[in-house]
DNA sequence: TGTACATCAGTGAACGCGCGTTCACTGATGTAC
DNA sequence: TGTACATCAGTGAACGCGCGTTCACTGATGTAC
């Protein structure tokens, strides 16, 4: 039992969990400090023992999200090694998997309007996650003849944008924007076409 | 002079303009009925002469956005005819241009959480805009050998997702997510690689 | 082991605020005669 | 053209609400002796 400490045990994390649940259920707007406190079984005033205020709660939720996100794509990257192509494709899939698995974190990170620079820890962990994507792109671009090789950061920006767009438009129960294809397939095929365009996958496969 | 009717002349549109300005300046959250009214030089109560409430104001802003959006990409599509490739590329560029030129509308349409089915007019105009993109994709896919031709709707979904991702991640003053490349270049090159992957652009260009 | 005390995570009442919404009203406009 | 009247887009006061935040407080916990 985690009931060490009497009053609540681990209120700080319980509050973050409430925040994530509320964000997931009601969108980035539909979260209030008071409701998060109530859901954690605690008075709004108690929140101030652990956070400076409302904004810092979202920032912490986003920070935890970036941390998990970074781990997931790092693991995906590693799992594809030593094949640069396999590693790259795995990170793409990991992006979507993360968005699916941790929707509350995803929203806190990308849709809540939280500034990435609002705390040094957040900035650090966000950059670290991003670096994995760029590493994967960089590895892969080694296989492209230098004269037709795009900068790796452009490369990874493309994939990131495609992944993010798929999530936002098709992987959420968003504005009637139903696609006839599962998001996973959409992303998979999209990345496939893109890589073929770079000459990294044979023409006729 | 449009000052027909005495009190304001055209309060309804003035309110929508305020909504768009507020949304653009302070995000989809930072818009309140009261502030929009104040900015239009009018009492909050006056709003109810023209709208059922807050939500209907955003919905109308989104509707106008879809209308402009539809016109812009229709025009872009036409401008590229009869070349299917030129038409397709033009619609992609039009997407980004719209997001740049009408940020308030864009946010109302895609980030405000407004349900696309909240009114029949909104649904109609949104579907019409979407149909243009699919038409462009469909035209273009005629040039792909049938056996390796992806469904046109998947095709357009890819481009839409890429465009949306570029806008959201790199074309907004968003969370420190600065890219070393202008969003226009990012989208242009991304679409280029994608089309090459489909065999629609020669290998060595 | 027992007691006195410091710590500190919580309470609960209170606050000021801006929100969306309502209501009876007012007064400029357009129109019928 | 002038007058009486209907229309209707606005006012302004009021409301109840939930928000974020503050404050003095309480009482369970951990610790020193």
GROMACS .gro file of C-alpha atoms (C1' of nucleotides) in nm:
model
  476
    1UNK     CA    1   0.000   0.000   0.000
    2UNK     CA    2   0.134   0.338  -0.096
    3UNK     CA    3  -0.025   0.507   0.204
    4UNK     CA    4   0.294   0.633   0.347
    5UNK     CA    5   0.250   0.978   0.482
    6UNK     CA    6  -0.090   1.013   0.627
    7UNK     CA    7  -0.290   1.278   0.461
    8UNK     CA    8  -0.298   1.142   0.118
    9UNK     CA    9   0.022   0.960   0.059
   10UNK     CA   10   0.105   1.098  -0.277
   11UNK     CA   11  -0.125   1.385  -0.352
   12UNK     CA   12   0.105   1.546  -0.602
   13UNK     CA   13   0.089   1.255  -0.842
   14UNK     CA   14  -0.278   1.196  -0.772
   15UNK     CA   15  -0.345   1.554  -0.881
   16UNK     CA   16  -0.148   1.507  -1.202
   17UNK     CA   17  -0.342   1.191  -1.271
   18UNK     CA   18  -0.665   1.383  -1.226
   19UNK     CA   19  -0.541   1.653  -1.459
   20UNK     CA   20  -0.461   1.394  -1.723
   21UNK     CA   21  -0.800   1.233  -1.687
   22UNK     CA   22  -0.984   1.563  -1.711
   23UNK     CA   23  -0.781   1.679  -2.011
   24UNK     CA   24  -0.845   1.354  -2.187
   25UNK     CA   25  -1.216   1.359  -2.113
   26UNK     CA   26  -1.297   1.723  -2.170
   27UNK     CA   27  -1.021   1.869  -2.382
   28UNK     CA   28  -0.739   2.103  -2.284
   29UNK     CA   29  -0.994   2.368  -2.191
   30UNK     CA   30  -1.208   2.158  -1.966
   31UNK     CA   31  -0.963   2.128  -1.688
   32UNK     CA   32  -0.984   2.334  -1.373
   33UNK     CA   33  -0.770   2.330  -1.067
   34UNK     CA   34  -1.075   2.299  -0.848
   35UNK     CA   35  -1.210   1.999  -1.032
   36UNK     CA   36  -0.877   1.824  -1.031
   37UNK     CA   37  -0.859   1.880  -0.655
   38UNK     CA   38  -1.210   1.752  -0.601
   39UNK     CA   39  -1.140   1.444  -0.808
   40UNK     CA   40  -0.836   1.374  -0.594
   41UNK     CA   41  -1.058   1.403  -0.287
   42UNK     CA   42  -0.903   1.720  -0.164
   43UNK     CA   43  -0.973   2.089  -0.114
   44UNK     CA   44  -0.859   2.327  -0.391
   45UNK     CA   45  -0.637   2.500  -0.140
   46UNK     CA   46  -0.444   2.179  -0.086
   47UNK     CA   47  -0.315   2.200  -0.441
   48UNK     CA   48  -0.097   2.493  -0.342
   49UNK     CA   49   0.112   2.271  -0.118
   50UNK     CA   50   0.240   2.103  -0.434
   51UNK     CA   51   0.208   2.348  -0.722
   52UNK     CA   52   0.237   2.720  -0.767
   53UNK     CA   53  -0.092   2.722  -0.948
   54UNK     CA   54  -0.298   2.595  -1.232
   55UNK     CA   55  -0.045   2.642  -1.509
   56UNK     CA   56   0.225   2.455  -1.329
   57UNK     CA   57  -0.001   2.154  -1.306
   58UNK     CA   58  -0.038   2.134  -1.683
   59UNK     CA   59   0.332   2.193  -1.728
   60UNK     CA   60   0.409   1.901  -1.501
   61UNK     CA   61   0.163   1.681  -1.689
   62UNK     CA   62   0.335   1.777  -2.014
   63UNK     CA   63   0.677   1.713  -1.863
   64UNK     CA   64   0.582   1.362  -1.759
   65UNK     CA   65   0.443   1.312  -2.107
   66UNK     CA   66   0.767   1.411  -2.275
   67UNK     CA   67   0.954   1.181  -2.047
   68UNK     CA   68   0.742   0.880  -2.138
   69UNK     CA   69   0.740   0.985  -2.501
   70UNK     CA   70   1.117   1.007  -2.508
   71UNK     CA   71   1.153   0.665  -2.354
   72UNK     CA   72   0.908   0.507  -2.596
   73UNK     CA   73   1.067   0.637  -2.911
   74UNK     CA   74   1.413   0.566  -2.775
   75UNK     CA   75   1.309   0.208  -2.718
   76UNK     CA   76   1.153   0.193  -3.063
   77UNK     CA   77   1.469   0.333  -3.217
   78UNK     CA   78   1.683   0.079  -3.037
   79UNK     CA   79   1.453  -0.205  -3.134
   80UNK     CA   80   1.508  -0.134  -3.502
   81UNK     CA   81   1.883  -0.123  -3.485
   82UNK     CA   82   2.113  -0.191  -3.657
   83UNK     CA   83   1.884  -0.132  -3.956
   84UNK     CA   84   1.847   0.243  -4.002
   85UNK     CA   85   1.529   0.186  -4.196
   86UNK     CA   86   1.370  -0.040  -3.936
   87UNK     CA   87   1.469   0.200  -3.659
   88UNK     CA   88   1.317   0.492  -3.843
   89UNK     CA   89   0.992   0.319  -3.914
   90UNK     CA   90   0.966   0.203  -3.557
   91UNK     CA   91   0.997   0.556  -3.423
   92UNK     CA   92   0.717   0.666  -3.653
   93UNK     CA   93   0.492   0.393  -3.523
   94UNK     CA   94   0.594   0.478  -3.169
   95UNK     CA   95   0.473   0.832  -3.217
   96UNK     CA   96   0.124   0.723  -3.299
   97UNK     CA   97   0.125   0.453  -3.036
   98UNK     CA   98   0.214   0.711  -2.774
   99UNK     CA   99  -0.067   0.941  -2.883
  100UNK     CA  100  -0.308   0.651  -2.855
  101UNK     CA  101  -0.182   0.516  -2.529
  102UNK     CA  102  -0.139   0.843  -2.345
  103UNK     CA  103  -0.398   1.080  -2.488
  104UNK     CA  104  -0.402   1.300  -2.179
  105UNK     CA  105  -0.027   1.347  -2.194
  106UNK     CA  106  -0.039   1.405  -2.566
  107UNK     CA  107  -0.295   1.681  -2.533
  108UNK     CA  108  -0.104   1.840  -2.247
  109UNK     CA  109   0.210   1.837  -2.459
  110UNK     CA  110   0.076   1.954  -2.793
  111UNK     CA  111  -0.266   2.107  -2.753
  112UNK     CA  112  -0.278   2.272  -2.416
  113UNK     CA  113  -0.081   2.574  -2.528
  114UNK     CA  114   0.173   2.518  -2.257
  115UNK     CA  115   0.495   2.696  -2.343
  116UNK     CA  116   0.782   2.456  -2.379
  117UNK     CA  117   1.013   2.704  -2.220
  118UNK     CA  118   0.805   2.762  -1.912
  119UNK     CA  119   1.047   2.547  -1.717
  120UNK     CA  120   1.400   2.426  -1.787
  121UNK     CA  121   1.310   2.067  -1.702
  122UNK     CA  122   1.031   2.068  -1.956
  123UNK     CA  123   1.256   2.213  -2.224
  124UNK     CA  124   1.527   1.956  -2.153
  125UNK     CA  125   1.306   1.653  -2.170
  126UNK     CA  126   1.125   1.783  -2.480
  127UNK     CA  127   1.449   1.840  -2.664
  128UNK     CA  128   1.574   1.498  -2.569
  129UNK     CA  129   1.267   1.335  -2.722
  130UNK     CA  130   1.308   1.539  -3.034
  131UNK     CA  131   1.673   1.444  -3.060
  132UNK     CA  132   1.586   1.076  -3.094
  133UNK     CA  133   1.368   1.146  -3.395
  134UNK     CA  134   1.642   1.348  -3.555
  135UNK     CA  135   1.898   1.080  -3.483
  136UNK     CA  136   1.682   0.823  -3.657
  137UNK     CA  137   1.643   1.052  -3.956
  138UNK     CA  138   2.011   1.126  -3.961
  139UNK     CA  139   2.107   0.757  -3.957
  140UNK     CA  140   1.874   0.688  -4.239
  141UNK     CA  141   1.985   0.974  -4.455
  142UNK     CA  142   2.332   0.823  -4.465
  143UNK     CA  143   2.189   0.577  -4.714
  144UNK     CA  144   2.092   0.851  -4.956
  145UNK     CA  145   2.346   0.975  -5.208
  146UNK     CA  146   2.476   1.305  -5.069
  147UNK     CA  147   2.371   1.510  -5.368
  148UNK     CA  148   2.004   1.423  -5.330
  149UNK     CA  149   2.004   1.399  -4.955
  150UNK     CA  150   1.779   1.640  -4.769
  151UNK     CA  151   1.897   1.778  -4.436
  152UNK     CA  152   1.810   1.525  -4.166
  153UNK     CA  153   1.625   1.785  -3.964
  154UNK     CA  154   1.397   1.855  -4.259
  155UNK     CA  155   1.353   1.485  -4.301
  156UNK     CA  156   1.245   1.436  -3.943
  157UNK     CA  157   1.027   1.746  -3.955
  158UNK     CA  158   0.834   1.593  -4.242
  159UNK     CA  159   0.770   1.272  -4.057
  160UNK     CA  160   0.685   1.454  -3.740
  161UNK     CA  161   0.438   1.675  -3.921
  162UNK     CA  162   0.279   1.380  -4.096
  163UNK     CA  163   0.249   1.188  -3.771
  164UNK     CA  164   0.109   1.484  -3.585
  165UNK     CA  165  -0.139   1.559  -3.862
  166UNK     CA  166  -0.262   1.201  -3.865
  167UNK     CA  167  -0.310   1.209  -3.491
  168UNK     CA  168  -0.488   1.542  -3.486
  169UNK     CA  169  -0.713   1.485  -3.782
  170UNK     CA  170  -0.784   1.115  -3.780
  171UNK     CA  171  -0.685   0.954  -3.453
  172UNK     CA  172  -0.905   1.164  -3.233
  173UNK     CA  173  -1.281   1.161  -3.220
  174UNK     CA  174  -1.241   1.495  -3.381
  175UNK     CA  175  -1.491   1.708  -3.577
  176UNK     CA  176  -1.663   1.445  -3.790
  177UNK     CA  177  -1.330   1.401  -3.962
  178UNK     CA  178  -1.367   1.028  -3.997
  179UNK     CA  179  -1.129   0.865  -4.234
  180UNK     CA  180  -1.209   0.537  -4.403
  181UNK     CA  181  -0.866   0.416  -4.293
  182UNK     CA  182  -0.727   0.334  -3.951
  183UNK     CA  183  -0.476   0.599  -3.848
  184UNK     CA  184  -0.206   0.338  -3.811
  185UNK     CA  185  -0.245   0.232  -4.173
  186UNK     CA  186  -0.259   0.590  -4.286
  187UNK     CA  187   0.068   0.672  -4.117
  188UNK     CA  188   0.236   0.350  -4.220
  189UNK     CA  189   0.152   0.390  -4.588
  190UNK     CA  190   0.228   0.761  -4.581
  191UNK     CA  191   0.574   0.702  -4.442
  192UNK     CA  192   0.619   0.421  -4.691
  193UNK     CA  193   0.545   0.646  -4.987
  194UNK     CA  194   0.768   0.914  -4.845
  195UNK     CA  195   1.063   0.680  -4.799
  196UNK     CA  196   1.015   0.546  -5.149
  197UNK     CA  197   1.029   0.904  -5.268
  198UNK     CA  198   1.369   0.933  -5.105
  199UNK     CA  199   1.484   0.616  -5.280
  200UNK     CA  200   1.516   0.429  -4.953
  201UNK     CA  201   1.269   0.161  -5.048
  202UNK     CA  202   1.287  -0.017  -5.381
  203UNK     CA  203   1.040   0.097  -5.645
  204UNK     CA  204   0.849  -0.221  -5.690
  205UNK     CA  205   0.795  -0.333  -5.333
  206UNK     CA  206  -2.185   5.329  -4.625
  207UNK     CA  207  -2.308   5.012  -4.466
  208UNK     CA  208  -2.473   5.202  -4.184
  209UNK     CA  209  -2.818   5.086  -4.266
  210UNK     CA  210  -3.009   5.017  -3.953
  211UNK     CA  211  -2.913   5.263  -3.694
  212UNK     CA  212  -2.780   5.095  -3.392
  213UNK     CA  213  -2.474   4.943  -3.530
  214UNK     CA  214  -2.531   4.870  -3.891
  215UNK     CA  215  -2.395   4.524  -3.900
  216UNK     CA  216  -2.333   4.405  -3.552
  217UNK     CA  217  -2.351   4.039  -3.639
  218UNK     CA  218  -2.047   4.051  -3.861
  219UNK     CA  219  -1.868   4.293  -3.630
  220UNK     CA  220  -1.906   4.037  -3.352
  221UNK     CA  221  -1.766   3.759  -3.568
  222UNK     CA  222  -1.472   3.980  -3.657
  223UNK     CA  223  -1.407   4.038  -3.290
  224UNK     CA  224  -1.428   3.666  -3.224
  225UNK     CA  225  -1.173   3.601  -3.496
  226UNK     CA  226  -0.941   3.867  -3.362
  227UNK     CA  227  -0.963   3.735  -3.009
  228UNK     CA  228  -0.913   3.376  -3.114
  229UNK     CA  229  -0.612   3.471  -3.316
  230UNK     CA  230  -0.460   3.680  -3.039
  231UNK     CA  231  -0.530   3.462  -2.738
  232UNK     CA  232  -0.595   3.113  -2.865
  233UNK     CA  233  -0.919   2.921  -2.890
  234UNK     CA  234  -0.959   2.940  -2.513
  235UNK     CA  235  -0.911   3.309  -2.475
  236UNK     CA  236  -1.233   3.412  -2.631
  237UNK     CA  237  -1.534   3.517  -2.428
  238UNK     CA  238  -1.870   3.638  -2.541
  239UNK     CA  239  -1.842   3.938  -2.315
  240UNK     CA  240  -1.507   4.045  -2.451
  241UNK     CA  241  -1.618   4.007  -2.809
  242UNK     CA  242  -1.919   4.224  -2.730
  243UNK     CA  243  -1.708   4.486  -2.560
  244UNK     CA  244  -1.468   4.493  -2.851
  245UNK     CA  245  -1.760   4.552  -3.086
  246UNK     CA  246  -1.866   4.841  -2.866
  247UNK     CA  247  -2.177   4.673  -2.739
  248UNK     CA  248  -2.330   4.521  -2.428
  249UNK     CA  249  -2.298   4.143  -2.383
  250UNK     CA  250  -2.676   4.120  -2.388
  251UNK     CA  251  -2.683   4.261  -2.739
  252UNK     CA  252  -2.512   3.948  -2.866
  253UNK     CA  253  -2.828   3.752  -2.805
  254UNK     CA  254  -3.009   3.947  -3.076
  255UNK     CA  255  -2.783   3.770  -3.326
  256UNK     CA  256  -2.666   3.444  -3.175
  257UNK     CA  257  -2.809   3.183  -2.944
  258UNK     CA  258  -2.497   3.198  -2.735
  259UNK     CA  259  -2.128   3.167  -2.717
  260UNK     CA  260  -2.090   2.841  -2.903
  261UNK     CA  261  -2.289   2.956  -3.197
  262UNK     CA  262  -2.051   3.245  -3.242
  263UNK     CA  263  -1.753   3.014  -3.283
  264UNK     CA  264  -1.952   2.790  -3.510
  265UNK     CA  265  -2.032   3.082  -3.736
  266UNK     CA  266  -1.667   3.188  -3.739
  267UNK     CA  267  -1.572   2.836  -3.840
  268UNK     CA  268  -1.841   2.828  -4.105
  269UNK     CA  269  -1.713   3.145  -4.266
  270UNK     CA  270  -1.366   2.997  -4.249
  271UNK     CA  271  -1.468   2.682  -4.433
  272UNK     CA  272  -1.637   2.895  -4.694
  273UNK     CA  273  -1.325   3.098  -4.764
  274UNK     CA  274  -1.111   2.787  -4.741
  275UNK     CA  275  -1.326   2.608  -4.995
  276UNK     CA  276  -1.307   2.899  -5.235
  277UNK     CA  277  -0.931   2.930  -5.202
  278UNK     CA  278  -0.851   2.570  -5.270
  279UNK     CA  279  -1.110   2.554  -5.546
  280UNK     CA  280  -0.940   2.848  -5.711
  281UNK     CA  281  -0.600   2.687  -5.660
  282UNK     CA  282  -0.725   2.365  -5.809
  283UNK     CA  283  -0.864   2.546  -6.111
  284UNK     CA  284  -0.546   2.744  -6.157
  285UNK     CA  285  -0.345   2.427  -6.198
  286UNK     CA  286  -0.571   2.270  -6.457
  287UNK     CA  287  -0.546   2.094  -6.689
  288UNK     CA  288  -0.231   1.952  -6.532
  289UNK     CA  289  -0.338   1.717  -6.254
  290UNK     CA  290   0.001   1.754  -6.093
  291UNK     CA  291   0.000   2.131  -6.098
  292UNK     CA  292  -0.355   2.140  -5.963
  293UNK     CA  293  -0.264   1.907  -5.681
  294UNK     CA  294   0.043   2.098  -5.578
  295UNK     CA  295  -0.150   2.422  -5.590
  296UNK     CA  296  -0.413   2.295  -5.349
  297UNK     CA  297  -0.140   2.193  -5.107
  298UNK     CA  298   0.009   2.538  -5.116
  299UNK     CA  299  -0.337   2.690  -5.080
  300UNK     CA  300  -0.386   2.500  -4.757
  301UNK     CA  301  -0.086   2.658  -4.595
  302UNK     CA  302  -0.160   2.997  -4.745
  303UNK     CA  303  -0.506   2.988  -4.594
  304UNK     CA  304  -0.371   2.899  -4.251
  305UNK     CA  305  -0.132   3.192  -4.274
  306UNK     CA  306  -0.377   3.441  -4.410
  307UNK     CA  307  -0.674   3.358  -4.190
  308UNK     CA  308  -0.528   3.232  -3.864
  309UNK     CA  309  -0.841   3.316  -3.669
  310UNK     CA  310  -1.058   3.118  -3.903
  311UNK     CA  311  -0.811   2.833  -3.907
  312UNK     CA  312  -0.811   2.807  -3.531
  313UNK     CA  313  -1.189   2.827  -3.516
  314UNK     CA  314  -1.210   2.547  -3.771
  315UNK     CA  315  -0.949   2.308  -3.642
  316UNK     CA  316  -0.851   2.393  -3.290
  317UNK     CA  317  -1.156   2.532  -3.120
  318UNK     CA  318  -1.315   2.194  -3.067
  319UNK     CA  319  -1.625   2.304  -3.248
  320UNK     CA  320  -1.819   2.001  -3.366
  321UNK     CA  321  -1.849   1.993  -3.741
  322UNK     CA  322  -2.197   1.858  -3.712
  323UNK     CA  323  -2.326   2.127  -3.482
  324UNK     CA  324  -2.509   2.281  -3.773
  325UNK     CA  325  -2.604   2.153  -4.118
  326UNK     CA  326  -2.459   2.459  -4.291
  327UNK     CA  327  -2.124   2.403  -4.127
  328UNK     CA  328  -2.120   2.039  -4.224
  329UNK     CA  329  -2.212   2.120  -4.582
  330UNK     CA  330  -1.947   2.380  -4.637
  331UNK     CA  331  -1.681   2.170  -4.464
  332UNK     CA  332  -1.755   1.871  -4.681
  333UNK     CA  333  -1.745   2.083  -4.992
  334UNK     CA  334  -1.396   2.204  -4.907
  335UNK     CA  335  -1.282   1.853  -4.840
  336UNK     CA  336  -1.427   1.734  -5.169
  337UNK     CA  337  -1.197   1.964  -5.364
  338UNK     CA  338  -0.891   1.809  -5.204
  339UNK     CA  339  -1.017   1.463  -5.283
  340UNK     CA  340  -1.094   1.560  -5.639
  341UNK     CA  341  -0.741   1.685  -5.687
  342UNK     CA  342  -0.604   1.361  -5.544
  343UNK     CA  343  -0.837   1.156  -5.757
  344UNK     CA  344  -0.734   1.334  -6.078
  345UNK     CA  345  -0.374   1.281  -5.999
  346UNK     CA  346  -0.406   0.917  -5.913
  347UNK     CA  347  -0.528   0.848  -6.267
  348UNK     CA  348  -0.166   0.882  -6.367
  349UNK     CA  349  -0.058   0.598  -6.147
  350UNK     CA  350  -0.075   0.244  -6.277
  351UNK     CA  351  -0.388   0.090  -6.123
  352UNK     CA  352  -0.208  -0.192  -5.950
  353UNK     CA  353   0.010   0.039  -5.746
  354UNK     CA  354  -0.245   0.314  -5.708
  355UNK     CA  355  -0.352   0.398  -5.353
  356UNK     CA  356  -0.713   0.497  -5.294
  357UNK     CA  357  -0.751   0.868  -5.368
  358UNK     CA  358  -0.903   0.935  -5.029
  359UNK     CA  359  -0.596   0.790  -4.861
  360UNK     CA  360  -0.383   0.996  -5.089
  361UNK     CA  361  -0.557   1.319  -4.995
  362UNK     CA  362  -0.560   1.222  -4.628
  363UNK     CA  363  -0.182   1.197  -4.637
  364UNK     CA  364  -0.143   1.539  -4.786
  365UNK     CA  365  -0.399   1.687  -4.556
  366UNK     CA  366  -0.227   1.538  -4.254
  367UNK     CA  367   0.113   1.660  -4.368
  368UNK     CA  368  -0.020   2.009  -4.431
  369UNK     CA  369  -0.201   2.022  -4.101
  370UNK     CA  370   0.101   1.895  -3.915
  371UNK     CA  371   0.325   2.155  -4.073
  372UNK     CA  372   0.082   2.429  -3.980
  373UNK     CA  373   0.036   2.314  -3.624
  374UNK     CA  374   0.396   2.240  -3.545
  375UNK     CA  375   0.591   2.489  -3.747
  376UNK     CA  376   0.373   2.767  -3.883
  377UNK     CA  377   0.250   2.888  -3.550
  378UNK     CA  378   0.451   3.062  -3.285
  379UNK     CA  379   0.399   2.739  -3.105
  380UNK     CA  380   0.587   2.586  -2.811
  381UNK     CA  381   0.947   2.663  -2.897
  382UNK     CA  382   0.903   2.430  -3.190
  383UNK     CA  383   1.106   2.640  -3.424
  384UNK     CA  384   1.216   2.471  -3.739
  385UNK     CA  385   1.521   2.582  -3.932
  386UNK     CA  386   1.304   2.581  -4.243
  387UNK     CA  387   1.017   2.804  -4.350
  388UNK     CA  388   0.690   2.611  -4.330
  389UNK     CA  389   0.626   2.673  -4.699
  390UNK     CA  390   0.953   2.503  -4.794
  391UNK     CA  391   0.886   2.222  -4.554
  392UNK     CA  392   0.549   2.150  -4.707
  393UNK     CA  393   0.670   2.195  -5.063
  394UNK     CA  394   0.958   1.956  -5.026
  395UNK     CA  395   0.753   1.711  -4.824
  396UNK     CA  396   0.486   1.693  -5.092
  397UNK     CA  397   0.759   1.666  -5.352
  398UNK     CA  398   0.916   1.364  -5.189
  399UNK     CA  399   0.575   1.208  -5.142
  400UNK     CA  400   0.478   1.250  -5.507
  401UNK     CA  401   0.812   1.110  -5.614
  402UNK     CA  402   0.735   0.811  -5.397
  403UNK     CA  403   0.420   0.760  -5.596
  404UNK     CA  404   0.615   0.778  -5.919
  405UNK     CA  405   0.443   1.097  -6.025
  406UNK     CA  406   0.762   1.296  -6.045
  407UNK     CA  407   1.067   1.165  -6.230
  408UNK     CA  408   1.341   1.022  -6.014
  409UNK     CA  409   1.617   1.258  -6.099
  410UNK     CA  410   1.440   1.594  -6.082
  411DT     C1'  411   0.886   0.312   2.606
  412DG     C1'  412   0.655   0.749   2.685
  413DT     C1'  413   0.609   1.230   2.636
  414DA     C1'  414   0.664   1.693   2.445
  415DC     C1'  415   0.720   1.925   2.051
  416DA     C1'  416   0.813   2.072   1.563
  417DT     C1'  417   0.664   1.988   1.112
  418DC     C1'  418   0.370   2.030   0.750
  419DA     C1'  419  -0.016   1.845   0.457
  420DG     C1'  420  -0.447   1.922   0.478
  421DT     C1'  421  -0.916   2.209   0.601
  422DG     C1'  422  -1.282   2.536   0.536
  423DA     C1'  423  -1.433   2.987   0.501
  424DA     C1'  424  -1.383   3.380   0.250
  425DC     C1'  425  -1.254   3.701  -0.132
  426DG     C1'  426  -1.302   3.933  -0.576
  427DC     C1'  427  -1.365   3.842  -1.047
  428DG     C1'  428  -1.548   3.770  -1.495
  429DC     C1'  429  -1.827   3.471  -1.700
  430DG     C1'  430  -2.290   3.355  -1.965
  431DT     C1'  431  -2.747   3.459  -1.944
  432DT     C1'  432  -3.218   3.689  -1.827
  433DC     C1'  433  -3.518   4.063  -1.819
  434DA     C1'  434  -3.788   4.472  -1.841
  435DC     C1'  435  -3.678   4.875  -2.059
  436DT     C1'  436  -3.577   5.250  -2.415
  437DG     C1'  437  -3.540   5.499  -2.800
  438DA     C1'  438  -3.403   5.535  -3.297
  439DT     C1'  439  -3.592   5.365  -3.723
  440DG     C1'  440  -3.929   5.254  -4.083
  441DT     C1'  441  -4.404   5.273  -4.223
  442DA     C1'  442  -4.912   5.351  -4.271
  443DC     C1'  443  -5.227   5.694  -4.317
  444DT     C1'  444  -4.551   6.649  -4.570
  445DG     C1'  445  -4.667   6.544  -4.091
  446DT     C1'  446  -4.811   6.247  -3.732
  447DA     C1'  447  -4.903   5.817  -3.483
  448DC     C1'  448  -4.753   5.386  -3.421
  449DA     C1'  449  -4.520   4.922  -3.461
  450DT     C1'  450  -4.080   4.726  -3.481
  451DC     C1'  451  -3.672   4.576  -3.299
  452DA     C1'  452  -3.169   4.644  -3.197
  453DG     C1'  453  -2.976   4.801  -2.836
  454DT     C1'  454  -2.923   4.916  -2.286
  455DG     C1'  455  -2.814   4.840  -1.810
  456DA     C1'  456  -2.897   4.619  -1.397
  457DA     C1'  457  -2.914   4.195  -1.194
  458DC     C1'  458  -2.853   3.691  -1.121
  459DG     C1'  459  -2.609   3.268  -0.988
  460DC     C1'  460  -2.199   3.023  -1.074
  461DG     C1'  461  -1.750   2.836  -1.057
  462DC     C1'  462  -1.317   2.989  -1.093
  463DG     C1'  463  -0.823   3.072  -0.882
  464DT     C1'  464  -0.629   3.222  -0.483
  465DT     C1'  465  -0.549   3.371   0.030
  466DC     C1'  466  -0.547   3.285   0.502
  467DA     C1'  467  -0.559   3.145   0.970
  468DC     C1'  468  -0.636   2.713   1.141
  469DT     C1'  469  -0.602   2.204   1.274
  470DG     C1'  470  -0.456   1.777   1.362
  471DA     C1'  471  -0.193   1.354   1.215
  472DT     C1'  472   0.285   1.239   1.167
  473DG     C1'  473   0.776   1.198   1.272
  474DT     C1'  474   1.136   1.289   1.600
  475DA     C1'  475   1.426   1.424   2.008
  476DC     C1'  476   1.494   1.326   2.458
   0.00000   0.00000   0.00000
